[in-house]
PDB file of C-alpha atoms in Angstrom:
ATOM      1  CA  MET A 238      -1.045  82.092  89.309  1.00 94.00           C
ATOM      2  CA  ARG A 239      -0.467  80.495  85.938  1.00 96.00           C
ATOM      3  CA  LEU A 240       2.705  81.456  84.089  1.00 97.00           C
ATOM      4  CA  ALA A 241       2.394  82.047  80.348  1.00 98.00           C
ATOM      5  CA  PRO A 242       5.803  82.857  78.846  1.00 97.00           C
ATOM      6  CA  SER A 243       5.611  84.839  75.615  1.00 96.00           C
ATOM      7  CA  ILE A 244       7.787  83.433  72.886  1.00 95.00           C
ATOM      8  CA  LEU A 245       8.217  86.942  71.480  1.00 93.00           C
ATOM      9  CA  THR A 246      11.426  87.377  73.482  1.00 91.00           C
ATOM     10  CA  ALA A 247      12.739  83.868  72.874  1.00 95.00           C
ATOM     11  CA  ASP A 248      15.690  83.079  70.616  1.00 96.00           C
ATOM     12  CA  PHE A 249      13.883  82.066  67.420  1.00 95.00           C
ATOM     13  CA  ALA A 250      16.927  80.146  66.233  1.00 96.00           C
ATOM     14  CA  ARG A 251      16.375  77.892  69.282  1.00 96.00           C
ATOM     15  CA  LEU A 252      12.626  78.332  69.702  1.00 97.00           C
ATOM     16  CA  GLY A 253      11.620  74.704  70.120  1.00 96.00           C
ATOM     17  CA  GLU A 254      14.479  74.036  72.527  1.00 97.00           C
ATOM     18  CA  GLN A 255      13.694  77.063  74.688  1.00 97.00           C
ATOM     19  CA  VAL A 256       9.953  76.392  74.803  1.00 97.00           C
ATOM     20  CA  ALA A 257      10.607  72.766  75.742  1.00 98.00           C
ATOM     21  CA  THR A 258      12.927  73.903  78.532  1.00 97.00           C
ATOM     22  CA  ALA A 259      10.296  76.298  79.858  1.00 97.00           C
ATOM     23  CA  CYS A 260       7.612  73.604  79.717  1.00 97.00           C
ATOM     24  CA  ALA A 261       9.843  71.121  81.534  1.00 97.00           C
ATOM     25  CA  ALA A 262      10.467  73.770  84.204  1.00 96.00           C
ATOM     26  CA  GLY A 263       6.764  73.934  84.952  1.00 93.00           C
ATOM     27  CA  ILE A 264       5.130  76.726  82.967  1.00 95.00           C
ATOM     28  CA  ASP A 265       1.391  76.441  82.390  1.00 96.00           C
ATOM     29  CA  TRP A 266       0.637  78.169  79.077  1.00 98.00           C
ATOM     30  CA  ILE A 267       2.614  79.121  75.963  1.00 97.00           C
ATOM     31  CA  HIS A 268       1.700  82.689  74.980  1.00 97.00           C
ATOM     32  CA  LEU A 269       1.847  83.581  71.298  1.00 97.00           C
ATOM     33  CA  ASP A 270       1.923  87.314  70.553  1.00 96.00           C
ATOM     34  CA  VAL A 271       0.701  87.695  66.977  1.00 97.00           C
ATOM     35  CA  MET A 272       1.327  91.169  65.515  1.00 95.00           C
ATOM     36  CA  ASP A 273       0.397  92.515  62.097  1.00 95.00           C
ATOM     37  CA  GLY A 274       2.251  95.833  61.838  1.00 94.00           C
ATOM     38  CA  ARG A 275      -1.107  97.661  61.711  1.00 94.00           C
ATOM     39  CA  PHE A 276      -2.850  97.301  65.068  1.00 95.00           C
ATOM     40  CA  VAL A 277       0.602  97.486  66.645  1.00 93.00           C
ATOM     41  CA  PRO A 278       3.812  98.843  65.080  1.00 91.00           C
ATOM     42  CA  ASN A 279       5.615  95.506  65.072  1.00 91.00           C
ATOM     43  CA  ILE A 280       5.274  92.295  63.017  1.00 93.00           C
ATOM     44  CA  SER A 281       5.843  88.922  64.642  1.00 94.00           C
ATOM     45  CA  PHE A 282       4.586  85.597  63.252  1.00 95.00           C
ATOM     46  CA  GLY A 283       1.504  83.715  62.128  1.00 96.00           C
ATOM     47  CA  PRO A 284      -0.248  80.340  62.309  1.00 97.00           C
ATOM     48  CA  LEU A 285       2.794  78.347  61.125  1.00 97.00           C
ATOM     49  CA  VAL A 286       4.598  79.010  64.421  1.00 97.00           C
ATOM     50  CA  VAL A 287       1.506  77.930  66.338  1.00 97.00           C
ATOM     51  CA  ARG A 288       1.414  74.708  64.320  1.00 98.00           C
ATOM     52  CA  ALA A 289       5.124  74.081  64.973  1.00 97.00           C
ATOM     53  CA  LEU A 290       4.666  74.403  68.754  1.00 97.00           C
ATOM     54  CA  ARG A 291       1.536  72.224  68.966  1.00 97.00           C
ATOM     55  CA  PRO A 292       3.490  68.956  69.459  1.00 97.00           C
ATOM     56  CA  LEU A 293       5.464  70.493  72.341  1.00 96.00           C
ATOM     57  CA  ALA A 294       2.269  71.717  73.986  1.00 97.00           C
ATOM     58  CA  ASP A 295       0.840  68.210  73.694  1.00 97.00           C
ATOM     59  CA  GLN A 296       4.000  66.625  75.068  1.00 97.00           C
ATOM     60  CA  TYR A 297       4.056  68.790  78.201  1.00 97.00           C
ATOM     61  CA  GLY A 298       0.355  69.421  78.683  1.00 97.00           C
ATOM     62  CA  ALA A 299       0.666  73.185  78.136  1.00 97.00           C
ATOM     63  CA  LEU A 300      -2.110  75.374  76.775  1.00 98.00           C
ATOM     64  CA  LEU A 301      -1.401  77.212  73.518  1.00 98.00           C
ATOM     65  CA  ASP A 302      -2.654  80.762  73.949  1.00 97.00           C
ATOM     66  CA  ALA A 303      -2.819  82.931  70.793  1.00 98.00           C
ATOM     67  CA  HIS A 304      -3.065  86.685  71.456  1.00 97.00           C
ATOM     68  CA  LEU A 305      -4.070  88.310  68.167  1.00 98.00           C
ATOM     69  CA  MET A 306      -2.895  91.925  68.041  1.00 96.00           C
ATOM     70  CA  ILE A 307      -4.240  92.319  64.522  1.00 96.00           C
ATOM     71  CA  VAL A 308      -6.980  94.320  62.840  1.00 96.00           C
ATOM     72  CA  GLU A 309     -10.045  92.445  61.628  1.00 95.00           C
ATOM     73  CA  PRO A 310      -9.040  89.280  63.489  1.00 97.00           C
ATOM     74  CA  GLU A 311     -12.116  87.481  62.149  1.00 97.00           C
ATOM     75  CA  ARG A 312     -10.212  86.928  58.896  1.00 96.00           C
ATOM     76  CA  TYR A 313      -7.682  84.646  60.596  1.00 97.00           C
ATOM     77  CA  LEU A 314      -9.532  82.910  63.407  1.00 98.00           C
ATOM     78  CA  ALA A 315     -10.030  79.696  61.434  1.00 98.00           C
ATOM     79  CA  ASP A 316      -6.331  79.605  60.535  1.00 98.00           C
ATOM     80  CA  PHE A 317      -5.181  79.875  64.137  1.00 98.00           C
ATOM     81  CA  ALA A 318      -7.759  77.339  65.268  1.00 98.00           C
ATOM     82  CA  ALA A 319      -6.619  74.889  62.590  1.00 98.00           C
ATOM     83  CA  ALA A 320      -2.981  75.473  63.570  1.00 98.00           C
ATOM     84  CA  GLY A 321      -3.754  74.204  67.069  1.00 98.00           C
ATOM     85  CA  ALA A 322      -4.343  77.189  69.353  1.00 98.00           C
ATOM     86  CA  ASP A 323      -6.377  76.202  72.424  1.00 98.00           C
ATOM     87  CA  LEU A 324      -7.417  79.744  73.320  1.00 98.00           C
ATOM     88  CA  ILE A 325      -7.669  82.703  70.955  1.00 98.00           C
ATOM     89  CA  THR A 326      -7.808  86.268  72.259  1.00 98.00           C
ATOM     90  CA  VAL A 327      -8.856  89.260  70.154  1.00 98.00           C
ATOM     91  CA  HIS A 328      -8.621  92.953  70.987  1.00 97.00           C
ATOM     92  CA  ALA A 329     -11.857  94.824  71.563  1.00 97.00           C
ATOM     93  CA  GLU A 330     -10.265  97.823  69.828  1.00 97.00           C
ATOM     94  CA  ALA A 331      -9.379  95.833  66.698  1.00 96.00           C
ATOM     95  CA  THR A 332     -12.859  94.991  65.447  1.00 96.00           C
ATOM     96  CA  PRO A 333     -16.266  96.691  65.524  1.00 94.00           C
ATOM     97  CA  HIS A 334     -17.856  93.256  66.030  1.00 95.00           C
ATOM     98  CA  VAL A 335     -15.972  91.752  68.950  1.00 97.00           C
ATOM     99  CA  HIS A 336     -18.994  89.720  70.087  1.00 96.00           C
ATOM    100  CA  ARG A 337     -19.159  88.118  66.631  1.00 97.00           C
ATOM    101  CA  ALA A 338     -15.444  87.300  66.841  1.00 98.00           C
ATOM    102  CA  VAL A 339     -15.995  85.608  70.210  1.00 98.00           C
ATOM    103  CA  GLN A 340     -18.852  83.583  68.734  1.00 98.00           C
ATOM    104  CA  MET A 341     -16.661  82.543  65.813  1.00 98.00           C
ATOM    105  CA  ILE A 342     -13.912  81.349  68.169  1.00 98.00           C
ATOM    106  CA  HIS A 343     -16.390  79.235  70.112  1.00 98.00           C
ATOM    107  CA  ASN A 344     -17.876  77.851  66.919  1.00 98.00           C
ATOM    108  CA  LEU A 345     -14.371  76.725  65.966  1.00 98.00           C
ATOM    109  CA  GLY A 346     -14.251  74.708  69.190  1.00 98.00           C
ATOM    110  CA  LYS A 347     -11.779  76.984  70.993  1.00 98.00           C
ATOM    111  CA  LYS A 348     -11.790  79.026  74.179  1.00 98.00           C
ATOM    112  CA  ALA A 349     -12.199  82.761  73.624  1.00 98.00           C
ATOM    113  CA  GLY A 350     -10.546  85.765  75.217  1.00 98.00           C
ATOM    114  CA  VAL A 351     -10.905  89.509  74.772  1.00 98.00           C
ATOM    115  CA  ALA A 352      -8.102  92.002  75.395  1.00 98.00           C
ATOM    116  CA  ILE A 353      -7.990  95.747  76.030  1.00 97.00           C
ATOM    117  CA  ASN A 354      -5.129  98.238  76.048  1.00 96.00           C
ATOM    118  CA  PRO A 355      -4.103 100.263  79.127  1.00 96.00           C
ATOM    119  CA  ALA A 356      -6.165 103.358  78.214  1.00 94.00           C
ATOM    120  CA  THR A 357      -9.259 101.381  77.176  1.00 96.00           C
ATOM    121  CA  PRO A 358     -12.024 101.363  79.812  1.00 96.00           C
ATOM    122  CA  LEU A 359     -13.468  98.169  81.236  1.00 96.00           C
ATOM    123  CA  SER A 360     -16.822  99.132  79.750  1.00 95.00           C
ATOM    124  CA  MET A 361     -15.460  97.843  76.420  1.00 94.00           C
ATOM    125  CA  VAL A 362     -15.604  94.272  77.749  1.00 95.00           C
ATOM    126  CA  GLU A 363     -18.348  94.484  80.367  1.00 94.00           C
ATOM    127  CA  GLU A 364     -21.002  93.086  78.007  1.00 94.00           C
ATOM    128  CA  LEU A 365     -18.763  90.089  77.229  1.00 96.00           C
ATOM    129  CA  ILE A 366     -17.941  88.821  80.695  1.00 96.00           C
ATOM    130  CA  ASP A 367     -20.487  86.008  80.410  1.00 96.00           C
ATOM    131  CA  GLN A 368     -19.297  85.087  76.914  1.00 97.00           C
ATOM    132  CA  VAL A 369     -15.536  84.568  77.315  1.00 98.00           C
ATOM    133  CA  GLU A 370     -13.117  82.360  79.206  1.00 98.00           C
ATOM    134  CA  LEU A 371     -10.439  85.049  79.582  1.00 98.00           C
ATOM    135  CA  ILE A 372     -10.061  88.813  79.771  1.00 98.00           C
ATOM    136  CA  LEU A 373      -6.589  90.158  79.041  1.00 98.00           C
ATOM    137  CA  LEU A 374      -5.590  93.523  80.461  1.00 98.00           C
ATOM    138  CA  MET A 375      -2.515  94.944  78.770  1.00 96.00           C
ATOM    139  CA  THR A 376      -0.162  96.356  81.393  1.00 95.00           C
ATOM    140  CA  VAL A 377       1.940  98.043  78.696  1.00 93.00           C
ATOM    141  CA  ASN A 378       1.023  99.536  75.345  1.00 89.00           C
ATOM    142  CA  PRO A 379       1.244  96.550  72.985  1.00 80.00           C
ATOM    143  CA  GLY A 380       3.747  96.064  70.231  1.00 69.00           C
ATOM    144  CA  PHE A 381       7.145  95.466  71.822  1.00 66.00           C
ATOM    145  CA  GLY A 382       8.649  93.298  74.550  1.00 65.00           C
ATOM    146  CA  GLY A 383      10.749  94.531  77.446  1.00 69.00           C
ATOM    147  CA  GLN A 384       8.525  97.446  78.507  1.00 75.00           C
ATOM    148  CA  THR A 385       7.830  98.622  82.068  1.00 87.00           C
ATOM    149  CA  LEU A 386       4.499  97.722  83.666  1.00 92.00           C
ATOM    150  CA  ILE A 387       2.070 100.647  83.969  1.00 93.00           C
ATOM    151  CA  PRO A 388       1.122 100.598  87.694  1.00 93.00           C
ATOM    152  CA  SER A 389      -2.274 102.244  87.236  1.00 93.00           C
ATOM    153  CA  VAL A 390      -3.525  99.198  85.321  1.00 95.00           C
ATOM    154  CA  LEU A 391      -3.415  97.186  88.553  1.00 96.00           C
ATOM    155  CA  ALA A 392      -6.372  99.220  89.819  1.00 97.00           C
ATOM    156  CA  LYS A 393      -8.216  98.171  86.643  1.00 97.00           C
ATOM    157  CA  VAL A 394      -7.367  94.540  87.449  1.00 98.00           C
ATOM    158  CA  GLN A 395      -8.944  95.007  90.877  1.00 98.00           C
ATOM    159  CA  ARG A 396     -12.080  96.533  89.366  1.00 97.00           C
ATOM    160  CA  LEU A 397     -12.346  93.678  86.886  1.00 97.00           C
ATOM    161  CA  ARG A 398     -11.967  91.130  89.686  1.00 97.00           C
ATOM    162  CA  THR A 399     -14.906  92.757  91.483  1.00 97.00           C
ATOM    163  CA  LEU A 400     -16.958  92.951  88.290  1.00 96.00           C
ATOM    164  CA  LEU A 401     -16.448  89.256  87.532  1.00 97.00           C
ATOM    165  CA  GLY A 402     -17.499  88.082  90.979  1.00 95.00           C
ATOM    166  CA  ASP A 403     -17.487  84.301  91.036  1.00 95.00           C
ATOM    167  CA  ARG A 404     -17.538  83.874  87.258  1.00 96.00           C
ATOM    168  CA  PRO A 405     -14.904  81.337  86.118  1.00 96.00           C
ATOM    169  CA  VAL A 406     -13.116  83.831  83.870  1.00 98.00           C
ATOM    170  CA  GLU A 407      -9.327  84.093  83.835  1.00 98.00           C
ATOM    171  CA  ILE A 408      -7.763  87.545  84.264  1.00 98.00           C
ATOM    172  CA  MET A 409      -4.524  87.800  82.323  1.00 98.00           C
ATOM    173  CA  VAL A 410      -1.952  90.587  82.635  1.00 98.00           C
ATOM    174  CA  ASP A 411       0.528  91.139  79.832  1.00 95.00           C
ATOM    175  CA  GLY A 412       3.525  93.467  79.824  1.00 91.00           C
ATOM    176  CA  GLY A 413       6.319  94.275  82.245  1.00 92.00           C
ATOM    177  CA  VAL A 414       5.624  91.284  84.482  1.00 96.00           C
ATOM    178  CA  ASN A 415       8.777  90.124  86.269  1.00 95.00           C
ATOM    179  CA  PRO A 416       9.869  89.008  89.771  1.00 96.00           C
ATOM    180  CA  THR A 417       9.491  92.602  91.013  1.00 96.00           C
ATOM    181  CA  THR A 418       5.927  93.138  89.743  1.00 96.00           C
ATOM    182  CA  ILE A 419       4.287  89.708  89.591  1.00 97.00           C
ATOM    183  CA  ALA A 420       3.180  89.579  93.233  1.00 97.00           C
ATOM    184  CA  ALA A 421       1.315  92.889  92.882  1.00 97.00           C
ATOM    185  CA  CYS A 422      -0.455  91.494  89.817  1.00 97.00           C
ATOM    186  CA  ALA A 423      -1.569  88.438  91.765  1.00 97.00           C
ATOM    187  CA  THR A 424      -2.699  90.542  94.712  1.00 97.00           C
ATOM    188  CA  ALA A 425      -4.770  92.719  92.384  1.00 97.00           C
ATOM    189  CA  GLY A 426      -6.604  89.634  91.146  1.00 97.00           C
ATOM    190  CA  ALA A 427      -4.794  88.415  88.033  1.00 98.00           C
ATOM    191  CA  THR A 428      -4.828  84.643  87.540  1.00 98.00           C
ATOM    192  CA  VAL A 429      -2.506  84.348  84.518  1.00 98.00           C
ATOM    193  CA  ALA A 430       0.699  86.304  83.945  1.00 97.00           C
ATOM    194  CA  VAL A 431       2.343  86.711  80.580  1.00 97.00           C
ATOM    195  CA  VAL A 432       6.098  86.850  81.104  1.00 96.00           C
ATOM    196  CA  GLY A 433       8.576  87.533  78.339  1.00 91.00           C
ATOM    197  CA  SER A 434      12.122  88.655  79.036  1.00 92.00           C
ATOM    198  CA  ALA A 435      11.637  87.560  82.657  1.00 94.00           C
ATOM    199  CA  VAL A 436      11.802  83.970  81.321  1.00 96.00           C
ATOM    200  CA  PHE A 437      13.533  84.168  77.950  1.00 95.00           C
ATOM    201  CA  GLY A 438      16.370  86.398  79.126  1.00 90.00           C
ATOM    202  CA  PRO A 439      20.049  86.119  79.995  1.00 92.00           C
ATOM    203  CA  GLN A 440      19.714  83.685  82.893  1.00 93.00           C
ATOM    204  CA  PRO A 441      18.875  79.995  82.565  1.00 97.00           C
ATOM    205  CA  ILE A 442      15.168  79.518  81.899  1.00 98.00           C
ATOM    206  CA  PRO A 443      14.522  77.164  84.875  1.00 97.00           C
ATOM    207  CA  ASP A 444      16.163  79.673  87.240  1.00 97.00           C
ATOM    208  CA  ALA A 445      14.055  82.497  85.828  1.00 97.00           C
ATOM    209  CA  ILE A 446      10.855  80.514  86.352  1.00 97.00           C
ATOM    210  CA  SER A 447      11.919  79.640  89.908  1.00 96.00           C
ATOM    211  CA  GLU A 448      12.433  83.337  90.650  1.00 96.00           C
ATOM    212  CA  LEU A 449       8.900  84.094  89.519  1.00 97.00           C
ATOM    213  CA  ARG A 450       7.461  81.293  91.649  1.00 96.00           C
ATOM    214  CA  ILE A 451       9.436  82.472  94.681  1.00 96.00           C
ATOM    215  CA  ALA A 452       8.230  86.045  94.115  1.00 96.00           C
ATOM    216  CA  LEU A 453       4.684  84.672  94.264  1.00 96.00           C
ATOM    217  CA  GLY A 454       5.450  82.981  97.558  1.00 93.00           C
ATOM    218  CA  GLU A 455       5.236  79.507  96.093  1.00 87.00           C
ATOM    219  CA  ALA A 456       7.414  76.644  97.202  1.00 62.00           C
ATOM    220  CA  VAL A 457      10.074  75.735  94.634  1.00 68.00           C
ATOM    221  CA  PRO A 458      11.790  72.321  94.888  1.00 60.00           C
ATOM    222  CA  GLY A 459      15.470  72.667  95.725  1.00 59.00           C
ATOM    223  CA  LYS A 460      15.223  76.360  96.589  1.00 55.00           C
TER     224      LYS A 460
END
């Protein structure tokens, strides 16, 4: 399973330092939770932060993954592409023309993802499974970090895994993923896990990442 720490819970006064530490400790993706205060009740950051992290992603070979929790995301796709995002994910609930948004992302030369909230049925993305590189299933209601994973979403992950078959589409889970829940996410069929406070928390970042790898049953050097 790929680990994609969300910078939302990082110390923004030390953002570059903490992201570099996480990259050096072996994370795969850098997850950027973009919030507009409309689609979700919180406001986070915009393309400038993506641009600032691009050199670190290049240095460590990490993928920059922009998760747009914003209404009418089509208005900003070009900005996030220009800032250096490798993959841009939009919410199916945030636009009446999600297929058009996916086309726009591809036309900008980027990988495209589509996300749905816990109460949104898989039918919202079923017609897009041959059009995207990633489907993100929220395992909490979006807007804030530090929430508890909603267990019933894991059954949705399993159904999505069956629906995809052998298609090369990543299944991402986002919300409440930590050493206690990450193995169940992997067993259900998720291939990428967004982790927030489980990485950018009170313990040293390399130790936190090692705990996640151990919880997945992976060998960790020195452990």
